Coordinates of C-alpha atoms and ligand atoms in Angstrom, one line a residue:
M1252 CA -38.0 15.3 6.5
T1253 CA -38.0 18.4 4.4
N1254 CA -36.2 21.7 4.5
K1255 CA -38.1 24.0 2.2
K1256 CA -36.6 27.4 1.7
K1257 CA -38.9 30.4 1.0
T1258 CA -36.2 31.9 -1.3
N1259 CA -37.0 29.4 -4.0
R1260 CA -40.7 29.6 -4.4
D1261 CA -40.0 31.2 -7.8
E1262 CA -38.3 28.0 -9.1
K1263 CA -41.3 26.9 -11.0
N1264 CA -41.7 30.3 -12.7
L1265 CA -38.3 30.0 -14.5
T1266 CA -38.8 29.6 -18.2
A1267 CA -36.6 27.2 -20.3
K1268 CA -35.0 30.2 -21.9
Q1269 CA -34.0 31.6 -18.5
R1270 CA -32.7 28.2 -17.4
M1271 CA -30.6 28.0 -20.6
A1272 CA -29.1 31.4 -20.0
I1273 CA -27.5 30.2 -16.7
A1274 CA -23.9 29.0 -17.2
R1275 CA -22.5 25.9 -15.5
Q1276 CA -21.4 27.0 -12.0
K1277 CA -17.8 26.4 -10.9
M1278 CA -16.8 24.0 -8.2
P1279 CA -14.9 26.0 -5.5
E1280 CA -11.4 24.4 -5.2
R1281 CA -8.3 24.9 -3.2
D1282 CA -5.3 26.8 -4.7
P1283 CA -3.2 24.2 -6.7
N1284 CA 0.1 25.4 -5.2
E1285 CA -1.2 25.1 -1.7
R1286 CA -3.2 21.9 -2.1
N1287 CA -0.3 20.0 -3.8
K1288 CA 1.6 20.1 -0.5
D1289 CA -1.0 18.5 1.8
F1290 CA -3.7 15.7 1.7
K1291 CA -6.7 17.9 2.4
E1292 CA -9.6 17.6 0.0
V1293 CA -9.2 19.5 -3.3
N1294 CA -12.9 20.3 -4.1
L1295 CA -14.6 22.3 -1.4
G1296 CA -18.2 21.5 -2.5
L1297 CA -20.9 23.8 -3.8
T1298 CA -22.4 26.4 -1.5
E1299 CA -26.2 26.4 -1.1
E1300 CA -26.4 29.4 -3.6
L1301 CA -24.2 27.7 -6.2
A1302 CA -26.2 24.4 -5.8
I1303 CA -29.6 26.1 -6.3
R1304 CA -28.2 28.1 -9.3
E1305 CA -26.8 24.9 -10.9
A1306 CA -30.0 23.0 -10.2
Q1307 CA -32.0 25.7 -12.0
R1308 CA -30.1 24.9 -15.2
C1309 CA -31.9 21.5 -15.4
L1310 CA -34.6 21.5 -18.0
Q1311 CA -36.6 18.8 -16.2
C1312 CA -36.8 16.7 -19.4
K1313 CA -39.8 14.4 -19.7
N1314 CA -37.6 11.7 -21.3
A1315 CA -34.6 12.4 -19.1
K1316 CA -31.6 10.8 -20.9
C1317 CA -29.3 11.4 -17.9
I1318 CA -31.2 8.7 -15.9
E1319 CA -30.2 6.2 -18.6
G1320 CA -26.6 7.0 -18.1
C1321 CA -26.7 6.3 -14.3
P1322 CA -25.8 2.7 -13.6
V1323 CA -28.3 2.6 -10.7
G1324 CA -31.0 4.7 -12.3
I1325 CA -31.3 7.6 -9.8
D1326 CA -34.2 10.0 -10.4
I1327 CA -31.9 12.8 -11.5
P1328 CA -34.4 15.4 -12.5
G1329 CA -36.4 14.6 -9.4
F1330 CA -33.6 15.2 -6.9
I1331 CA -32.3 18.3 -8.9
K1332 CA -35.8 19.8 -8.8
K1333 CA -35.8 19.4 -5.0
I1334 CA -32.5 21.2 -4.8
A1335 CA -33.8 24.0 -6.9
E1336 CA -36.7 24.3 -4.5
G1337 CA -34.3 24.4 -1.6
D1338 CA -35.5 21.0 -0.2
F1339 CA -32.0 19.5 0.2
L1340 CA -32.9 16.8 2.7
G1341 CA -35.7 15.7 0.4
A1342 CA -33.2 15.5 -2.5
D1343 CA -30.9 13.3 -0.4
E1344 CA -33.8 11.0 0.5
L1345 CA -34.6 10.7 -3.2
I1346 CA -31.1 9.8 -4.2
R1347 CA -30.8 7.3 -1.4
R1348 CA -33.7 5.3 -2.8
D1349 CA -31.2 4.0 -5.4
N1350 CA -27.8 4.9 -4.1
D1351 CA -26.5 4.0 -0.6
L1352 CA -23.3 6.0 -0.8
P1353 CA -24.1 9.4 -2.5
A1354 CA -21.3 11.3 -0.7
V1355 CA -18.9 8.8 -2.2
T1356 CA -20.3 8.6 -5.7
G1357 CA -20.7 12.4 -5.9
R1358 CA -16.9 12.5 -5.4
V1359 CA -15.6 9.6 -7.5
C1360 CA -18.1 8.6 -10.2
P1361 CA -16.9 9.3 -13.8
Q1362 CA -20.0 11.4 -14.4
E1363 CA -18.6 12.9 -17.6
T1364 CA -18.9 9.4 -19.3
Q1365 CA -22.1 8.3 -17.5
C1366 CA -25.0 10.6 -16.6
E1367 CA -23.6 14.0 -17.6
I1368 CA -22.6 12.9 -21.2
K1369 CA -26.3 12.1 -21.7
C1370 CA -27.5 15.4 -20.4
V1371 CA -29.4 17.3 -23.2
R1372 CA -27.5 20.5 -22.3
C1373 CA -24.2 18.9 -23.7
K1374 CA -25.6 19.8 -27.1
S1375 CA -25.7 23.6 -26.4
D1376 CA -23.2 24.5 -23.7
A1377 CA -22.2 22.2 -20.7
P1378 CA -24.1 19.4 -18.9
V1379 CA -25.8 20.0 -15.6
A1380 CA -23.2 19.2 -12.9
I1381 CA -25.2 16.1 -11.7
G1382 CA -22.2 14.7 -9.7
W1383 CA -21.5 17.9 -7.8
L1384 CA -25.2 18.3 -7.0
G1385 CA -25.3 14.7 -5.7
R1386 CA -22.3 15.4 -3.5
F1387 CA -23.8 18.6 -2.3
V1388 CA -27.0 17.1 -0.9
A1389 CA -25.2 14.1 0.6
D1390 CA -22.8 16.4 2.5
Y1391 CA -25.6 18.7 3.5
A1392 CA -27.6 15.7 4.9
M1393 CA -24.5 14.5 6.8
Q1394 CA -24.0 18.0 8.3
H1395 CA -27.7 18.7 9.0
G1396 CA -29.0 15.7 10.9
K1397 CA -29.7 13.1 8.3
A1398 CA -32.1 10.6 9.9
A1399 CA -30.1 8.2 11.9
A1400 CA -30.2 4.6 10.6
K1401 CA -32.5 2.5 12.7
K1402 CA -31.7 -1.0 13.7
V1403 CA -34.2 -3.3 12.0
T1404 CA -36.3 -5.1 14.5
G1405 CA -38.2 -7.7 12.4
K1406 CA -35.4 -10.3 12.1
T1407 CA -35.6 -13.2 9.6
G1408 CA -33.2 -15.4 11.6
N1409 CA -30.9 -15.9 8.5
K1410 CA -27.2 -15.3 8.8
V1411 CA -25.3 -13.9 5.8
A1412 CA -21.5 -13.4 5.5
C1413 CA -20.3 -10.6 3.2
I1414 CA -16.6 -11.0 2.4
G1415 CA -14.8 -7.7 1.7
S1416 CA -15.9 -4.2 2.8
G1417 CA -15.5 -2.3 -0.4
P1418 CA -18.5 -0.5 -2.1
A1419 CA -19.9 -4.0 -3.2
G1420 CA -19.7 -5.5 0.3
I1421 CA -20.9 -2.4 2.1
T1422 CA -24.0 -2.0 -0.2
C1423 CA -24.9 -5.7 0.0
A1424 CA -24.6 -5.8 3.8
G1425 CA -26.6 -2.6 4.3
Q1426 CA -29.4 -3.8 2.0
L1427 CA -29.6 -7.3 3.7
A1428 CA -29.6 -5.7 7.1
K1429 CA -32.5 -3.5 6.1
M1430 CA -34.4 -6.7 5.1
G1431 CA -33.9 -8.1 8.6
H1432 CA -31.0 -10.5 8.0
D1433 CA -28.2 -11.0 10.5
V1434 CA -25.1 -9.8 8.5
T1435 CA -21.4 -10.0 9.3
I1436 CA -18.7 -8.5 7.0
F1437 CA -15.3 -10.1 7.0
E1438 CA -12.5 -7.8 5.9
A1439 CA -8.8 -8.7 5.4
F1440 CA -7.5 -5.3 6.4
H1441 CA -7.6 -3.7 9.8
K1442 CA -10.0 -0.9 8.5
P1443 CA -13.2 -1.4 6.4
G1444 CA -13.9 0.6 3.2
G1445 CA -12.0 -1.3 0.4
V1446 CA -10.4 0.8 -2.3
L1447 CA -12.2 3.9 -0.8
V1448 CA -9.7 3.8 2.1
Y1449 CA -6.7 1.9 0.9
G1450 CA -6.6 3.2 -2.7
I1451 CA -8.2 6.6 -3.2
P1452 CA -6.3 9.3 -1.3
E1453 CA -7.7 11.6 1.3
F1454 CA -7.5 14.6 -1.0
R1455 CA -10.1 13.0 -3.2
M1456 CA -12.1 10.8 -0.8
P1457 CA -11.9 11.9 2.8
N1458 CA -11.8 8.9 5.2
E1459 CA -14.2 10.7 7.5
I1460 CA -17.0 10.2 4.8
V1461 CA -16.3 6.5 4.4
Q1462 CA -16.2 5.9 8.1
S1463 CA -19.5 7.8 8.5
E1464 CA -21.1 5.3 6.0
I1465 CA -19.5 2.4 8.0
E1466 CA -21.1 3.8 11.2
T1467 CA -24.4 3.9 9.5
L1468 CA -24.0 0.2 8.6
K1469 CA -23.2 -0.6 12.2
K1470 CA -26.3 1.2 13.4
L1471 CA -28.3 -1.1 11.1
G1472 CA -26.9 -4.0 13.1
V1473 CA -24.2 -5.1 10.6
K1474 CA -21.2 -6.7 12.4
I1475 CA -17.7 -6.1 11.0
E1476 CA -14.8 -8.4 11.7
T1477 CA -11.5 -7.0 10.4
N1478 CA -8.2 -8.8 10.0
V1479 CA -10.0 -11.9 8.7
I1480 CA -8.6 -13.2 5.4
V1481 CA -11.3 -15.5 4.1
G1482 CA -9.5 -18.4 2.3
R1483 CA -6.7 -18.3 5.0
T1484 CA -8.1 -17.4 8.4
V1485 CA -11.3 -19.1 7.6
T1486 CA -12.8 -20.7 4.5
I1487 CA -16.2 -20.3 2.9
E1488 CA -16.9 -24.0 3.7
Q1489 CA -16.3 -23.3 7.3
L1490 CA -18.5 -20.3 7.3
T1491 CA -21.4 -22.2 5.8
N1492 CA -20.9 -25.6 7.4
D1493 CA -19.5 -24.8 10.8
E1494 CA -20.5 -21.2 11.6
G1495 CA -24.1 -21.5 10.4
Y1496 CA -24.1 -18.9 7.6
D1497 CA -27.1 -19.4 5.3
A1498 CA -25.7 -17.4 2.3
V1499 CA -22.4 -15.7 1.4
F1500 CA -21.6 -12.6 -0.7
I1501 CA -18.1 -12.4 -2.1
G1502 CA -17.0 -8.8 -2.8
V1503 CA -13.2 -9.0 -2.5
G1504 CA -12.3 -6.7 -5.4
A1505 CA -9.4 -7.3 -7.8
G1506 CA -6.4 -6.3 -5.8
L1507 CA -3.5 -8.1 -7.4
P1508 CA -1.2 -5.5 -9.1
S1509 CA 0.1 -6.1 -12.6
F1510 CA 3.7 -5.3 -13.6
M1511 CA 5.3 -4.4 -16.9
N1512 CA 7.6 -7.5 -16.9
I1513 CA 10.6 -5.5 -18.2
P1514 CA 14.2 -5.7 -17.0
G1515 CA 15.0 -3.7 -13.8
E1516 CA 11.5 -3.8 -12.3
N1517 CA 12.8 -5.4 -9.1
L1518 CA 15.2 -2.6 -8.4
K1519 CA 14.9 -0.6 -5.1
G1520 CA 12.6 2.3 -5.7
V1521 CA 10.0 0.5 -7.8
Y1522 CA 6.6 0.2 -6.2
S1523 CA 3.3 -1.1 -7.5
A1524 CA 0.7 1.6 -7.2
N1525 CA -1.3 -0.7 -4.9
E1526 CA 1.5 -0.9 -2.4
Y1527 CA 2.4 2.8 -2.7
L1528 CA -1.1 4.0 -2.2
T1529 CA -1.9 1.5 0.6
R1530 CA 1.3 2.6 2.5
S1531 CA 0.3 6.2 2.1
N1532 CA -3.4 6.0 2.7
L1533 CA -4.4 3.0 4.8
M1534 CA -1.1 2.8 6.7
E1535 CA -1.0 6.6 6.9
A1536 CA 2.6 7.1 5.7
Y1537 CA 1.6 10.5 4.3
N1538 CA 1.6 11.6 8.0
R1539 CA 5.2 12.2 8.9
E1540 CA 4.5 11.0 12.5
S1541 CA 3.4 7.6 11.3
D1542 CA 6.0 4.8 11.6
T1543 CA 5.0 3.3 8.2
P1544 CA 8.1 3.6 5.9
I1545 CA 7.6 4.9 2.4
I1546 CA 10.1 6.0 -0.3
R1547 CA 9.7 9.8 -1.0
G1548 CA 11.3 10.1 -4.4
K1549 CA 12.6 13.5 -5.7
K1550 CA 11.8 12.7 -9.3
V1551 CA 9.0 10.2 -9.7
C1552 CA 7.7 8.4 -12.8
V1553 CA 4.3 6.9 -12.6
I1554 CA 3.4 4.5 -15.4
G1555 CA -0.2 4.4 -16.5
G1556 CA -3.1 6.6 -17.4
G1557 CA -6.0 5.6 -15.1
N1558 CA -7.4 6.9 -11.8
T1559 CA -4.9 4.8 -9.9
A1560 CA -2.0 6.4 -11.9
M1561 CA -3.4 9.9 -11.2
D1562 CA -3.8 9.2 -7.5
A1563 CA -0.3 7.9 -7.3
V1564 CA 1.4 10.7 -9.1
R1565 CA -0.5 13.4 -7.1
T1566 CA 0.4 11.5 -3.9
S1567 CA 4.1 11.6 -4.9
K1568 CA 3.9 15.4 -5.3
R1569 CA 2.4 15.7 -1.9
L1570 CA 5.0 13.5 -0.4
G1571 CA 7.7 16.0 -1.5
A1572 CA 8.7 15.1 -5.1
E1573 CA 10.2 18.0 -7.1
Q1574 CA 9.1 16.4 -10.4
S1575 CA 6.2 14.0 -10.8
I1576 CA 5.7 12.6 -14.3
I1577 CA 2.9 10.4 -15.8
V1578 CA 4.3 8.1 -18.5
Y1579 CA 1.4 6.8 -20.6
R1580 CA 1.6 4.8 -23.8
R1581 CA -1.4 6.3 -25.5
A1582 CA -2.5 10.0 -26.1
R1583 CA -4.3 12.2 -23.6
E1584 CA -7.8 11.6 -25.2
Q1585 CA -7.4 7.8 -24.5
M1586 CA -6.6 8.2 -20.8
P1587 CA -9.2 6.2 -18.7
A1588 CA -8.8 8.6 -15.7
R1589 CA -11.7 10.9 -14.8
A1590 CA -11.3 14.2 -16.6
E1591 CA -11.4 16.2 -13.4
E1592 CA -8.5 14.2 -12.0
V1593 CA -6.4 14.9 -15.1
K1594 CA -7.2 18.6 -14.9
H1595 CA -6.4 18.8 -11.2
A1596 CA -3.1 16.9 -11.8
E1597 CA -2.1 19.4 -14.5
E1598 CA -2.9 22.4 -12.2
E1599 CA -0.8 20.8 -9.5
G1600 CA 2.3 20.7 -11.7
I1601 CA 2.2 17.1 -12.8
E1602 CA 4.0 16.5 -16.1
F1603 CA 2.9 14.1 -18.8
E1604 CA 4.9 12.0 -21.3
F1605 CA 2.2 10.8 -23.6
L1606 CA 2.7 8.1 -26.3
T1607 CA 5.6 6.7 -24.3
T1608 CA 6.3 3.2 -22.9
P1609 CA 9.2 2.2 -20.6
V1610 CA 11.2 -0.8 -21.9
E1611 CA 13.7 -1.0 -19.0
V1612 CA 14.3 0.4 -15.5
L1613 CA 17.9 1.4 -15.1
G1614 CA 19.7 1.0 -11.8
S1615 CA 22.7 2.5 -10.0
D1616 CA 25.7 0.5 -8.5
T1617 CA 23.8 0.3 -5.3
G1618 CA 20.7 -1.3 -6.9
W1619 CA 18.5 1.8 -6.8
V1620 CA 16.4 3.2 -9.7
R1621 CA 18.3 5.9 -11.6
A1622 CA 16.2 6.2 -14.8
I1623 CA 13.8 4.6 -17.2
R1624 CA 14.6 3.7 -20.8
C1625 CA 11.5 4.4 -23.0
V1626 CA 10.3 4.3 -26.5
R1627 CA 7.9 6.6 -28.2
M1628 CA 4.6 5.2 -29.5
K1629 CA 2.2 6.0 -32.4
L1630 CA -1.4 5.0 -32.5
G1631 CA -2.6 2.3 -34.9
E1632 CA -6.0 0.6 -35.4
P1633 CA -8.4 0.2 -32.4
D1634 CA -7.8 -2.9 -30.3
E1635 CA -10.3 -5.0 -28.4
S1636 CA -10.9 -2.2 -25.9
G1637 CA -11.9 0.1 -28.8
R1638 CA -9.0 2.4 -28.2
R1639 CA -6.3 2.9 -30.8
R1640 CA -3.5 0.4 -30.3
P1641 CA -0.1 1.9 -29.4
I1642 CA 2.8 0.8 -31.7
P1643 CA 6.5 1.5 -30.9
V1644 CA 8.3 3.9 -33.2
E1645 CA 11.5 2.5 -34.4
G1646 CA 14.7 4.2 -33.2
S1647 CA 12.9 6.5 -30.8
E1648 CA 14.5 5.3 -27.5
F1649 CA 15.3 7.9 -24.9
T1650 CA 15.8 7.9 -21.1
I1651 CA 14.1 9.8 -18.3
D1652 CA 16.2 10.3 -15.1
C1653 CA 14.2 9.4 -12.0
D1654 CA 14.8 8.0 -8.5
Q1655 CA 11.4 6.3 -8.1
V1656 CA 9.0 4.4 -10.3
V1657 CA 5.4 3.6 -9.5
V1658 CA 3.7 1.0 -11.8
A1659 CA -0.1 1.7 -12.2
I1660 CA -0.9 -0.3 -15.3
G1661 CA -3.8 -2.4 -13.9
I1662 CA -4.9 -5.0 -11.4
S1663 CA -6.2 -8.5 -11.6
A1664 CA -8.1 -11.1 -9.5
N1665 CA -6.3 -12.1 -6.3
P1666 CA -6.4 -15.9 -6.2
L1667 CA -6.2 -16.2 -2.4
L1668 CA -9.9 -16.8 -1.8
T1669 CA -10.9 -18.3 -5.1
K1670 CA -8.2 -21.0 -5.0
A1671 CA -9.1 -21.9 -1.4
T1672 CA -12.8 -22.4 -2.3
T1673 CA -13.7 -25.8 -3.8
G1674 CA -16.2 -25.8 -6.6
L1675 CA -16.0 -22.0 -7.4
K1676 CA -16.1 -21.6 -11.1
L1677 CA -13.8 -18.9 -12.5
N1678 CA -13.3 -17.4 -16.0
K1679 CA -10.0 -17.6 -17.9
W1680 CA -8.8 -14.4 -16.2
G1681 CA -9.5 -15.8 -12.7
Y1682 CA -12.6 -13.7 -12.1
I1683 CA -15.6 -15.4 -10.5
E1684 CA -18.4 -16.6 -12.9
V1685 CA -21.9 -15.7 -11.8
D1686 CA -25.4 -16.3 -13.2
D1687 CA -28.0 -13.6 -13.9
N1688 CA -28.8 -13.5 -10.2
L1689 CA -25.1 -13.0 -9.4
M1690 CA -25.0 -16.5 -7.8
T1691 CA -21.7 -18.4 -8.3
S1692 CA -21.4 -22.1 -9.2
I1693 CA -21.9 -22.8 -5.4
P1694 CA -25.5 -22.6 -4.4
G1695 CA -26.1 -19.8 -1.8
V1696 CA -22.7 -18.1 -2.6
F1697 CA -23.1 -14.9 -4.6
A1698 CA -20.5 -12.5 -5.9
G1699 CA -20.2 -9.0 -7.4
G1700 CA -18.0 -5.9 -7.9
D1701 CA -14.5 -6.1 -9.3
I1702 CA -14.0 -9.8 -8.5
V1703 CA -16.7 -10.5 -11.1
R1704 CA -16.3 -7.6 -13.5
G1705 CA -12.6 -7.0 -13.4
S1706 CA -11.4 -3.5 -12.5
A1707 CA -14.5 -1.4 -12.9
T1708 CA -16.1 1.5 -10.9
V1709 CA -17.5 2.2 -7.5
I1710 CA -21.1 2.7 -8.7
L1711 CA -21.0 -0.6 -10.6
A1712 CA -19.7 -2.5 -7.6
M1713 CA -22.5 -0.9 -5.5
G1714 CA -25.1 -1.8 -8.1
D1715 CA -23.9 -5.5 -7.9
G1716 CA -24.1 -5.3 -4.1
K1717 CA -27.7 -4.2 -4.3
T1718 CA -28.7 -6.8 -6.9
A1719 CA -27.0 -9.6 -5.0
A1720 CA -28.8 -8.5 -1.7
K1721 CA -32.2 -8.8 -3.5
N1722 CA -31.3 -12.2 -4.9
I1723 CA -29.9 -13.5 -1.6
D1724 CA -33.1 -12.5 0.1
A1725 CA -35.2 -14.3 -2.5
Y1726 CA -32.8 -17.4 -2.2
L1727 CA -33.2 -17.4 1.6
Q1728 CA -37.0 -17.1 1.4
K1729 CA -37.1 -20.2 -0.8
Q1730 CA -34.9 -22.3 1.5
Ligands
FAD2592 P1 -12.8 -3.2 -3.3 O1 -13.1 -1.8 -3.2 O2 -11.5 -3.6 -3.9 O3 -13.0 -3.9 -1.9 C1 -12.7 -5.3 -1.7 C2 -12.4 -5.5 -0.2 O4 -12.2 -6.9 0.0 C3 -11.1 -4.8 0.3 O5 -11.3 -4.1 1.5 C4 -10.2 -6.0 0.5 O6 -9.2 -5.8 1.6 C5 -11.1 -7.1 0.9 N1 -10.6 -8.5 0.7 C6 -9.9 -8.9 -0.4 N2 -9.7 -10.2 -0.3 C7 -10.2 -10.6 0.9 C8 -10.3 -11.9 1.6 N3 -9.8 -13.0 1.1 N4 -11.0 -11.9 2.8 C9 -11.6 -10.8 3.3 N5 -11.5 -9.6 2.7 C10 -10.9 -9.5 1.5 N6 -13.7 3.9 -9.4 C11 -14.5 5.0 -9.6 O7 -15.7 4.8 -9.8 N7 -14.0 6.2 -9.5 C12 -12.7 6.5 -9.1 O8 -12.4 7.7 -9.1 C13 -11.9 5.4 -8.9 N8 -10.6 5.6 -8.5 C14 -9.8 4.5 -8.1 C15 -8.6 4.7 -7.6 C16 -7.8 3.6 -7.3 C17 -6.4 3.9 -6.7 C18 -8.3 2.3 -7.4 C19 -7.4 1.1 -7.0 C20 -9.5 2.1 -7.9 C21 -10.3 3.2 -8.3 N9 -11.6 3.0 -8.8 C22 -12.4 4.1 -9.0 C23 -12.2 1.7 -8.9 C24 -13.1 1.3 -7.7 O9 -12.5 1.7 -6.5 C25 -13.4 -0.2 -7.7 O10 -14.0 -0.5 -8.9 C26 -14.3 -0.5 -6.5 O11 -13.7 -0.1 -5.3 C27 -14.6 -2.0 -6.5 O12 -15.3 -2.3 -5.3 P2 -15.3 -3.8 -4.7 O13 -16.3 -3.6 -3.5 O14 -15.6 -4.8 -5.7 O15 -13.9 -4.0 -4.2
SF4_2593 FE1 -31.8 17.9 -16.4 FE2 -29.9 17.2 -18.2 FE3 -31.3 15.3 -17.0 FE4 -32.5 17.0 -18.8 S1 -30.9 15.5 -19.3 S2 -33.3 16.2 -16.8 S3 -31.4 18.9 -18.4 S4 -29.9 16.7 -16.0

């Protein structure tokens, strides 16, 4: 399926000098003072003209370093060339050879630390906007009759259970279904999508996009059973011994929130970011007509510097906070959040207290949060993460008045499934141990995504889902 545009027949005539003269195009965005009051998407997406212009910046390097930076090895110059030629559906097809969820990764991948940082144009001006171009073609294909997924007819007769419907589970299930296996996803929540629906807010990852991918899965014949907590509703042993599943993929993520373990953390008005975002996104508390309760603080402190912290603080602003503050123990340069999210947060009026750590949450007579007591930090030698270790500055204590605190300092493995599964080997942090084929200590049971890697990224979870599917298929053929 192609969509050649006559307008770009001159693409191949552009010289390298002409390409170098084109500046990086700007992503059209909504006005910060308008968007910080609602949950509609912030980035509007490149227009066809902007996409073609941006694609013309690509130098079509023979030894394209950008591909090395992509965890799933997409043919980046290949798909960009097709955009420059106006063949948007061809570009989408090319991306989809290696990436099952391009509309998702185009929105949430940390491109600035993966493919774009490797782009040769970083040396002279700015990298080619690979992520925005990926998103453009995926959205274009969705709007312009992407070929509907066909149910696979040649069935193998093998039954596979995928536990969890995040990017790892979705990718694994889709790949296995395409190979002809009979796949069922078991999901604990009432809606599939994993972090893409319960964690990342609508203004960054519209639910419509995720649900469209889920529909594609269903068209491939994948069955989805929601409200099933594997380890409680049913065990892995029951799935394999009683329900006839020949293989299992565990992609349950790492959804157990961490706390600071400081006095006052159990006061009313303190949320984990997980709970806060799940209430707002999955349970739709952001919609005033929903009956899900949520605290709408007037002055909200969010503790942490990752994507989760950024999503929580921007959510608080949209829920009506007059002041929303990020409290982060390191400096701006060490923040793990995507650079674009930090920029968007600043534009939307989010304040930042860098080099600051809370040591106590202070409460009122009625048991509600009234402030946090903090200390200033300075940066010492690098720690095991390679980032400079924050060290408290003596005598630097101060308080920040607030009526709500959201803790977004990380997550860990939820032991619910792993504890209920006999013979499943875990590492010292409670994550599942796998071999090179992503098989666990139980034959026929594979795992991938955050439950193996610890908190990572969408594209890495998808990469695991794909690798596991290939190895599950090989395992089943041997049986
Ligand atoms: P998940 O997405 O966590 O999905 C696991 C699924 O398994 C969930 O639906 C869960 O309900 C289900 N489940 C759990 N236990 C059971 C059980 N016992 N039985 C049945 N089902 C179960 N990464 C990026 O690349 N870019 C970003 O911008 C980004 N932003 C993020 C923002 C937030 C708020 C969070 C929390 C994470 C973010 N991440 C981001 C990280 C990324 O979302 C994860 O790395 C990725 O989703 C992991 O995928 P997964 O499939 O392993 O697990
Ligand atoms: Fe194009 Fe940059 Fe990749 Fe070279 S490194 S092929 S310029 S995106």
